[in-house]
Coordinates of C-alpha atoms in Angstrom, one line a residue:
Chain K
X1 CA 0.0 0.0 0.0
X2 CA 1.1 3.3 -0.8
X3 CA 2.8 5.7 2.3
X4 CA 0.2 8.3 1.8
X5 CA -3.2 6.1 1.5
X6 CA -2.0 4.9 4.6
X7 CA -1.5 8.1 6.2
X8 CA -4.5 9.6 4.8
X9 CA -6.8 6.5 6.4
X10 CA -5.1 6.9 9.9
X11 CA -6.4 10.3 10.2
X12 CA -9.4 9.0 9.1
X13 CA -9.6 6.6 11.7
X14 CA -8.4 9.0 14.2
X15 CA -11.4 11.4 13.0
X16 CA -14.3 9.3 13.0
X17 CA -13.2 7.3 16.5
X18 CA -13.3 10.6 18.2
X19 CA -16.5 11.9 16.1
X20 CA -17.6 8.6 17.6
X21 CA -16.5 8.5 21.3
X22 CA -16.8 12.1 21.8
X23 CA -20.4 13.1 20.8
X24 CA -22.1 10.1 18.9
X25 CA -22.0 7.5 21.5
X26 CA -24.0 10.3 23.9
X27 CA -26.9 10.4 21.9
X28 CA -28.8 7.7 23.3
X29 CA -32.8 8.4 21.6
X30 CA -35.2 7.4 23.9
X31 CA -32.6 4.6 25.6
X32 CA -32.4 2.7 22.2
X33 CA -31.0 4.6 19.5
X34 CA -27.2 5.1 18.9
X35 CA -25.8 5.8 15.5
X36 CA -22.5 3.9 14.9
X37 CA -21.0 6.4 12.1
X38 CA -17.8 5.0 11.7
X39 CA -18.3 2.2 10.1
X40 CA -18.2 4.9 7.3
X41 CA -14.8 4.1 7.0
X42 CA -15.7 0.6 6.1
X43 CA -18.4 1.5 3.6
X44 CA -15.7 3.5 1.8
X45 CA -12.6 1.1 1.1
X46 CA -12.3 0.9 -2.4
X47 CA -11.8 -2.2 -4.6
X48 CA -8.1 -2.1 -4.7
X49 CA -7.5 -2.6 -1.0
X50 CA -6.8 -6.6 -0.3
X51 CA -8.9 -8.5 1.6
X52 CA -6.0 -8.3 4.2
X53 CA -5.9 -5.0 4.9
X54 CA -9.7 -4.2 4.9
X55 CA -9.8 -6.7 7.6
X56 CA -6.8 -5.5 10.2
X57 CA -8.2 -1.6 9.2
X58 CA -11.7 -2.7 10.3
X59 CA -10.5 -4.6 13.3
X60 CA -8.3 -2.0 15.1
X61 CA -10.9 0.9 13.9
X62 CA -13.5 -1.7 16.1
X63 CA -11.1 -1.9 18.7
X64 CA -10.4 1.8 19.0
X65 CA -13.8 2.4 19.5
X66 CA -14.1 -0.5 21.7
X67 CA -11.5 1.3 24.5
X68 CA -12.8 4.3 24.8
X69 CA -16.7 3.3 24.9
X70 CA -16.1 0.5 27.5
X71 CA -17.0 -2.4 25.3
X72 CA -14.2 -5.1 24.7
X73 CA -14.5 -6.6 21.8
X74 CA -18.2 -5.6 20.8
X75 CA -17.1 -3.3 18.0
X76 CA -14.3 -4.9 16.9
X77 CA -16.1 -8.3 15.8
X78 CA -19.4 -6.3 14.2
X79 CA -17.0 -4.3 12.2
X80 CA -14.7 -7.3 11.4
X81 CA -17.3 -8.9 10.3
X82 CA -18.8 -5.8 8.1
X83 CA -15.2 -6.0 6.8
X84 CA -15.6 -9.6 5.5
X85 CA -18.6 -9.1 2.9
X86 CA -17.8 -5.5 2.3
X87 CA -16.3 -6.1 -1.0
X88 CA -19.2 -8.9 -2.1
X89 CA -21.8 -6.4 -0.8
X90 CA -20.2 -3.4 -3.6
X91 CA -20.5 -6.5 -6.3
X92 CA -24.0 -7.1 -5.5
X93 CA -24.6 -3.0 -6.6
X94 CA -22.2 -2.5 -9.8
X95 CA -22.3 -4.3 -12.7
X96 CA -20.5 -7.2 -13.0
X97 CA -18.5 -6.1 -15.7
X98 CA -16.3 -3.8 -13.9
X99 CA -12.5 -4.0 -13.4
X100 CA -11.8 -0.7 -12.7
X101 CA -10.7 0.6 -9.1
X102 CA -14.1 1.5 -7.5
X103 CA -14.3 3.8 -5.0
X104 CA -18.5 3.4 -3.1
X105 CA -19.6 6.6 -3.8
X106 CA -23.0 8.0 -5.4
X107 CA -20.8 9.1 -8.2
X108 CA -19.6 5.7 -9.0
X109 CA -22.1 3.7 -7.8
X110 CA -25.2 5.7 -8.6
X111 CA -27.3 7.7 -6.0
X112 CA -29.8 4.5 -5.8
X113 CA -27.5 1.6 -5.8
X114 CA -25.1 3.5 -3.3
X115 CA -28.0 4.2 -1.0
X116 CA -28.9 0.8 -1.1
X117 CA -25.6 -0.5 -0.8
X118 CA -25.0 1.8 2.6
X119 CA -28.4 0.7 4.2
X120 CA -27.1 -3.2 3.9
X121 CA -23.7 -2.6 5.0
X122 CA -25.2 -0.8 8.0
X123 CA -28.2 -3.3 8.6
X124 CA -26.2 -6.2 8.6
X125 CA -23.4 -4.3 11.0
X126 CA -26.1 -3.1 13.5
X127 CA -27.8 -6.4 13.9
X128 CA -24.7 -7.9 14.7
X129 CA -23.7 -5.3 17.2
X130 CA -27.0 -5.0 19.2
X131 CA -27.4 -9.1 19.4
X132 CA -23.9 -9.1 20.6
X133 CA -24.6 -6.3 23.1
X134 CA -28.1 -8.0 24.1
X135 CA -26.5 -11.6 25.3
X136 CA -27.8 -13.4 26.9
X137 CA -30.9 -12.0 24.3
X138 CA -34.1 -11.6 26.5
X139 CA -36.9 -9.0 24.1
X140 CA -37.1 -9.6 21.0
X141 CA -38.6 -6.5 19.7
X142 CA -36.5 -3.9 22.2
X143 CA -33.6 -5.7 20.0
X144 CA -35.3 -5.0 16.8
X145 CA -36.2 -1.8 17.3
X146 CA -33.0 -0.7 18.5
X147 CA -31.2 -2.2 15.4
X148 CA -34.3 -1.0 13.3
X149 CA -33.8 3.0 14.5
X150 CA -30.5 2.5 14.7
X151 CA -29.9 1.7 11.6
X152 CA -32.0 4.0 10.2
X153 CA -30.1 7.1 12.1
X154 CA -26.7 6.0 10.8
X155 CA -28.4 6.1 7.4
X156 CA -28.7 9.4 7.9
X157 CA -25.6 10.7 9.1
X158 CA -23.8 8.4 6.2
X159 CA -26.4 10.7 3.3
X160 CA -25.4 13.9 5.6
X161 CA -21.5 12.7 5.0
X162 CA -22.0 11.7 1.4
X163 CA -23.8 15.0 0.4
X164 CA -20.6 16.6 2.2
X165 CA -17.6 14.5 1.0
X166 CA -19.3 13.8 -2.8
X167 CA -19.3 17.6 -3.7
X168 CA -15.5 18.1 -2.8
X169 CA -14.1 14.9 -4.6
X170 CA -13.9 14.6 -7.8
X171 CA -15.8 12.4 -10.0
X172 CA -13.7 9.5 -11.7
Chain S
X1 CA -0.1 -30.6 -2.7
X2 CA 0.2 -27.7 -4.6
X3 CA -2.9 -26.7 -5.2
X4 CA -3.8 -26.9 -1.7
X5 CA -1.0 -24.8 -1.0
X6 CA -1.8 -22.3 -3.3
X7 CA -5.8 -22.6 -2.0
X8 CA -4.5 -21.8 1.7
X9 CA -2.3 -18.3 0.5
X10 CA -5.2 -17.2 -1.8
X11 CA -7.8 -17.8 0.5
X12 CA -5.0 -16.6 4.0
X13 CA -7.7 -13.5 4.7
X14 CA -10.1 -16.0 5.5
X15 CA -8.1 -17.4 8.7
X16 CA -7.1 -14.0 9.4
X17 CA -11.0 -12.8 9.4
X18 CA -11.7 -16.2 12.1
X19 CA -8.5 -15.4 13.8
X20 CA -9.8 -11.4 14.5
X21 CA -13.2 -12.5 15.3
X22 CA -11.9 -15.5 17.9
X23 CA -10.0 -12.4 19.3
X24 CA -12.9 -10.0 19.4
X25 CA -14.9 -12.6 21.2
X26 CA -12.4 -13.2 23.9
X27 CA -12.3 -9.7 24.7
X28 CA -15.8 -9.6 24.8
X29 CA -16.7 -12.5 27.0
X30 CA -13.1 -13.4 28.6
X31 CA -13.7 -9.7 30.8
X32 CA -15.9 -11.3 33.7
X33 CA -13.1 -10.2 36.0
X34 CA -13.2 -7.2 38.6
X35 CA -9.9 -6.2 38.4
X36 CA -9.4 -5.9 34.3
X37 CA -12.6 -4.1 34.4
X38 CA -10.5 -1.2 35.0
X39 CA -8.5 -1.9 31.8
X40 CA -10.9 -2.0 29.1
X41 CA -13.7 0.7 30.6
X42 CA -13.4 4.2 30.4
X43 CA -10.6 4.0 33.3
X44 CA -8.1 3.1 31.8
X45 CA -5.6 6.3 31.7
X46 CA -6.0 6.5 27.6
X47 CA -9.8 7.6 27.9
X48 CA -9.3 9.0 30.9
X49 CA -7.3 11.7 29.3
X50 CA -9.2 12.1 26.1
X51 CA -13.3 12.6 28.7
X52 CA -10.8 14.8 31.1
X53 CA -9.8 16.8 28.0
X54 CA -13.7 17.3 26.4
X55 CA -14.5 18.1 29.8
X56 CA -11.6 20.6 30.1
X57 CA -13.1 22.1 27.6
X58 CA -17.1 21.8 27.7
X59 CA -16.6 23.6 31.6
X60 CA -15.6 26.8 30.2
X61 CA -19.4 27.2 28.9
X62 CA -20.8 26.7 32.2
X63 CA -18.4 28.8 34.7
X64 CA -21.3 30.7 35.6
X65 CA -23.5 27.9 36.4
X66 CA -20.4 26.1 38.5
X67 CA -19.6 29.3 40.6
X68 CA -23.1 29.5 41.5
X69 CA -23.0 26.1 42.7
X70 CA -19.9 26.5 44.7
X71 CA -21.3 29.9 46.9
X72 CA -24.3 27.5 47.2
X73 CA -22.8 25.1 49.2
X74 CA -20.3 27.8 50.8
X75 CA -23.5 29.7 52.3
X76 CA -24.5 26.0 53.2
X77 CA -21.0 25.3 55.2
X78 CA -21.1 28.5 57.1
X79 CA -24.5 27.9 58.1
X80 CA -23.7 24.6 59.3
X81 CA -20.6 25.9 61.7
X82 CA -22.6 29.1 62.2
X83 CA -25.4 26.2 63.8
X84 CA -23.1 24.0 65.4
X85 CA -25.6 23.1 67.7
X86 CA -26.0 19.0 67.8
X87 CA -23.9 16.2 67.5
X88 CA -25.2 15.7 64.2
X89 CA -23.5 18.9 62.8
X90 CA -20.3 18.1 64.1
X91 CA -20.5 14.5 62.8
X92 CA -21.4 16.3 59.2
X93 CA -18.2 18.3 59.4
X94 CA -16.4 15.6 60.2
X95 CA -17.3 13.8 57.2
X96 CA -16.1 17.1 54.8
X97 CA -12.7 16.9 56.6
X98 CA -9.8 16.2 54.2
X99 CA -8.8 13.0 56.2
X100 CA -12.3 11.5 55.3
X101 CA -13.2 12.9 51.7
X102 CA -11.4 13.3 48.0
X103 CA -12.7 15.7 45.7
X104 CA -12.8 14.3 42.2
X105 CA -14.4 16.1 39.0
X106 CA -16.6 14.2 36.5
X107 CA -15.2 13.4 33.2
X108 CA -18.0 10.5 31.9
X109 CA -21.1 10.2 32.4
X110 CA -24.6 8.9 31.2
X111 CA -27.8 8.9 32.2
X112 CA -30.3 7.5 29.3
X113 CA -28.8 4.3 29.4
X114 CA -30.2 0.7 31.0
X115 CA -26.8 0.4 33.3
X116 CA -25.7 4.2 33.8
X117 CA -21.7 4.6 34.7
X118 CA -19.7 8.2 35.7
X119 CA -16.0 8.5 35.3
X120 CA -14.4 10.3 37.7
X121 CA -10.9 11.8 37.3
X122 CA -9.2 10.3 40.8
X123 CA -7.8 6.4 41.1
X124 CA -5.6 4.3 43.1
X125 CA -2.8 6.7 43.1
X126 CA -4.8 9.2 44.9
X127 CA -6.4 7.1 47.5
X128 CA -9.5 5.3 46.1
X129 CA -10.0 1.7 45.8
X130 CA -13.3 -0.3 45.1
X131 CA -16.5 0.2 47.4
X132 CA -15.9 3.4 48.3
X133 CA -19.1 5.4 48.4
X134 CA -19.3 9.1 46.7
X135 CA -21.8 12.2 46.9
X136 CA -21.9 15.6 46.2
X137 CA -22.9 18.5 47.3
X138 CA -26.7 17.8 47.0
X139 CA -26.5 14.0 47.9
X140 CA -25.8 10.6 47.3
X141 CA -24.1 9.8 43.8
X142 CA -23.2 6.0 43.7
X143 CA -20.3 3.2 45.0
X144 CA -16.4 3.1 43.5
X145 CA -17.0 0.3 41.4
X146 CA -13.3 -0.2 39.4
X147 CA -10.2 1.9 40.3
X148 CA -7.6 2.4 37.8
X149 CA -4.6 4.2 38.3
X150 CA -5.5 7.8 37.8
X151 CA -9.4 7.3 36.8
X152 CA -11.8 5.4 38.2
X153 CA -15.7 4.1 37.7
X154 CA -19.0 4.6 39.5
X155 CA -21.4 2.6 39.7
X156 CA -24.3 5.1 40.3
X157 CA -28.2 5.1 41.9
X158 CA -28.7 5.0 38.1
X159 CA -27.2 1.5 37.8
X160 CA -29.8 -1.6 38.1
X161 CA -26.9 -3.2 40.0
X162 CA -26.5 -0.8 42.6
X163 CA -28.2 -1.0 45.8
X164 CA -27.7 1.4 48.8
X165 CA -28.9 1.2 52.3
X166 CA -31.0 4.5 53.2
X167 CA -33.5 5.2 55.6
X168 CA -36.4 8.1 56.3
X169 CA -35.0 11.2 58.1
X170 CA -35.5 10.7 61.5
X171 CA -36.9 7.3 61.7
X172 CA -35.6 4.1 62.0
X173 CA -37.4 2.4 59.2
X174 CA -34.6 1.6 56.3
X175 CA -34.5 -0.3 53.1
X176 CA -32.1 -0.6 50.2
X177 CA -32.4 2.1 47.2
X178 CA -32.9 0.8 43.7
X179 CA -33.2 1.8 40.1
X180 CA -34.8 0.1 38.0
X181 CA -34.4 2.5 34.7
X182 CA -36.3 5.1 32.7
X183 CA -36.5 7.8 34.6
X184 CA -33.2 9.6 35.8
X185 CA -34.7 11.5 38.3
X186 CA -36.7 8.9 40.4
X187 CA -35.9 5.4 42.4
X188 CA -37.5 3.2 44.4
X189 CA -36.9 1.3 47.6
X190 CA -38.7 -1.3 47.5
X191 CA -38.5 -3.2 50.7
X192 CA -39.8 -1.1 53.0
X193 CA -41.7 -2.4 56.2
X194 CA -45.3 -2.0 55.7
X195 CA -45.9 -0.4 59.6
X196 CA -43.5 2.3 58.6
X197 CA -44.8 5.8 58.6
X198 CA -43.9 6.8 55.6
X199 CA -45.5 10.1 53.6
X200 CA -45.1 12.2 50.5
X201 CA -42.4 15.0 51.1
X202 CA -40.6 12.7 53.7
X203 CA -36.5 13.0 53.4
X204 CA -34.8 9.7 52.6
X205 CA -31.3 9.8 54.0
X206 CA -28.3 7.1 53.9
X207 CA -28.1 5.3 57.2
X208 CA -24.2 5.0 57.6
X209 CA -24.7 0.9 58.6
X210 CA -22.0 0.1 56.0
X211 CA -20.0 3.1 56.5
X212 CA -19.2 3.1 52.9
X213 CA -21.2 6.3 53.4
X214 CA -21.5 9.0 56.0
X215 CA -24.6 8.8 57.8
X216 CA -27.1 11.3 57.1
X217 CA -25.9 12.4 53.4
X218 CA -29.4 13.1 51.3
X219 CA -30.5 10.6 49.0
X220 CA -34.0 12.6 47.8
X221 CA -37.5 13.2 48.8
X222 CA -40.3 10.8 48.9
X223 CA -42.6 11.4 45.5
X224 CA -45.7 8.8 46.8
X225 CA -46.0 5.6 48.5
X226 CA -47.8 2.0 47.1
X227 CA -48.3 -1.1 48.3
X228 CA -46.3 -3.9 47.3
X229 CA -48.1 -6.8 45.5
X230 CA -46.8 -9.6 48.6
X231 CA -48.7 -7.0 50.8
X232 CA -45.9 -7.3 53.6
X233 CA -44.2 -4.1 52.4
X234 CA -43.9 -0.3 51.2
X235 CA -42.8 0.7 47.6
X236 CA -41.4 4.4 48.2
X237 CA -40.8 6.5 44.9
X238 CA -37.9 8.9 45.7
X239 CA -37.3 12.2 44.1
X240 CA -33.2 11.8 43.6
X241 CA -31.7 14.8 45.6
X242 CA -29.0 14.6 42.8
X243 CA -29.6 15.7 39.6
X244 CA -27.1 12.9 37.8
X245 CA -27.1 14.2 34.1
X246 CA -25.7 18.0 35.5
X247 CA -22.9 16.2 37.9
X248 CA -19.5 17.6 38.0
X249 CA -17.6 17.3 41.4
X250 CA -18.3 14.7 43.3
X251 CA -16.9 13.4 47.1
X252 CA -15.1 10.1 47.2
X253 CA -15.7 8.9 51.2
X254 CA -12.7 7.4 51.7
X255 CA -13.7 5.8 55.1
X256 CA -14.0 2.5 54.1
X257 CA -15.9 -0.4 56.3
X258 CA -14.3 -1.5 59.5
X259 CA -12.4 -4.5 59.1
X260 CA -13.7 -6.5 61.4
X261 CA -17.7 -5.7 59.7
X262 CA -16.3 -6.1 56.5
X263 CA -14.8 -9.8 57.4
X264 CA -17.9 -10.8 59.0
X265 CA -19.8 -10.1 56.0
X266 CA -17.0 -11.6 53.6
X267 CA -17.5 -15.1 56.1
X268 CA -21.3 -14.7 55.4
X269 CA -21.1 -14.1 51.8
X270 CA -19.0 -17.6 51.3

């Protein structure tokens, strides 16, 4: 990997586990709702990035966020696992056809595809987290709805961050 | 041979993927123990710093608010020595002595949450080890429930594992103060006797038994009273004297049990 992609993903890191650990983890809605933003960073890794390295960034960003919320482990195995279908989840979205570097963006992707692309990538990290966090699992529904609204706000805050990053990059 | 070789290398990101999960799994079960609770919760020194440091900066926006607090309880101090009157006063001060107390500033806290924790900015090094109960100004806060070395975690009234022994002002009727979630503003204690006299507006106090706190330190007000469904007891609704989501300082009792009470209950524990 290049000096400077690594660099340029470290602050990255950096940013989003103290965006995290600083303001998002306090926003508890109603004592269910937590948006888990950084998996952002996962969402983002483009195609040319090996398996290898998607996994070890997506581990210690997990693990970062695990020691300074309190939670051992509970981050880093949701985002590990995010890490692990990440790149089949883009292939379900873009044409097979492509062998060019792909960076997920609306740009690349298309507004639709990418949307939908984000929404699985964060249902399927979600659903992992909160059953993780619920064991031994008791109610059913609390868990659903809290992966559910969850979900749903970290949606948000990933169009918020697209509408922000996708003006100021270029198109490819 | 080859082939199977050249299987394992292709497919290597596979046993590294199991490999990081094993180890996330450990981390997240393998932590039952007290004392490495300290390690991977908000005590350890590295988060310490980084709460300490929003904290640093989200007091500058409340000065005011603070200072106001402090001449509060100043006006409250001098009236107590100006009173001096009964042995409870006296006791009181005692309690506010340096020997007895370690003032320690909030850097975490929560109090939307199912199991509420605060982080406090004091640890071993300064004196304060596990069980240690801790109050501010307005009243009862929670129990020490991990040191680390320059941080440690409380285990506060908004905690559905804490339990604290508290009684009515005046009375001898006591039962044990639980939460058991939604709102931060109001417990119960569930257990008390049903010949107690017991009304709306009634001050609930701790009772010092355990000496992990002082006696006498407010716990909150008495919102209304039901029956219990055995019919053998009271269920009080308490009005916290503490507001827990505006906490800042807070007083570490550093008075700990007396040995010999604390062995006694160790021998019935086992």
């Amino acid at each position: 990997m290049e000096k400077g992609s690594f660099i340029s993903r470290l602050f990255t890191l950096i940013g989003l586990v103290l965006l995290q650990v600083l303001f998002l983890n306090r926003i508890n809605l109603f004592g269910y709702v937590t948006p888990l933003f950084y998996i952002w960073m996962i969402a983002r890794f483009d195609s040319s990035m090996s398996r290898t390295s998607i996994l070890l960034w997506a581990f210690f960003l997990g693990l970062s966020i695990d020691i300074f919320s309190g939670t051992p482990g509970l981050n880093a195995a949701a985002a590990t696992l995010v890490a692990m279908f990440q790149p089949g989840i883009v292939k379900l979205f873009v044409p097979l056809d492509r062998h060019d570097v792909l960076l997920p963006c609306s740009a690349s992707m298309g507004g639709r595809q990418f949307a939908g692309y984000l929404l699985l990538i964060t249902a399927l990290h979600h659903t992992v987290y909160f059953i993780l966090l619920s064991i031994p699992l008791g109610d059913w529904t609390v868990l659903v709805l809290k992966v559910v609204f969850s979900t749903l706000l970290t949606f948000l805050f990933m169009l918020v961050a697209e509408s922000v990053t996708g003006r100021s990059v270029p198109k490819h | 041979m080859r082939t199977l070789l050249d299987f394992l290398v292709k497919h290597s990101y596979v046993f590294l993927f199991i490999l990081l999960e094993v180890l996330s799994l450990v981390l997240l079960f393998g932590f039952n123990d007290r004392q490495n609770e300290a390690f991977m919760t908000s005590a350890n020194s590295m988060s310490g710093t980084l709460f300490e440091w929003r904290t640093d900066v989200g007091q500058y926006f409340s000065l005011k608010k603070e200072n106001d607090a402090l001449v509060e309880e100043n006006v409250r101090l001098h009236n107590l020595l100006i009173e001096k009157t009964d042995s409870q006063t006296v006791r009181m001060m005692g309690t506010l002595s340096s020997d007895n107390v370690i003032a320690a500033r909030v850097v975490d806290n929560s109090v939307r949450k199912d199991d509420n924790y605060i982080t406090i900015n004091k640890g071993r090094r300064d004196g304060i080890s596990q069980g240690m109960g801790v109050y501010s100004a307005q009243g009862v806060v929670g129990v020490i429930m991990a040191a680390g070395r320059s941080y440690s975690i409380i285990l506060p009234v908004l905690n559905g594992n804490t339990s604290i022994s508290c009684k009515v002002k005046d009375h001898d009727s006591f039962g044990f103060l639980e939460w058991g979630g939604g709102d931060p503003y109001v417990a119960q204690i569930k257990d008390m006797p049903y010949h107690a006299d017991i009304q709306a507006g009634d001050t609930i106090v701790t009772t010092g038994f355990s000496s992990v706190f002082p006696q006498d330190i407010p716990v909150g007000i008495v919102k209304d009273v039901e029956h219990a469904r055995n019919g053998y007891t009271l269920r009080v609704n308490v009005n916290l004297a503490v507001d827990m989501s505006d906490l800042r300082w807070v007083y570490v009792h550093t008075r700990t049990a007396d040995p010999e009470i604390e062995e006694l209950y160790n021998l019935i524990n086992d």
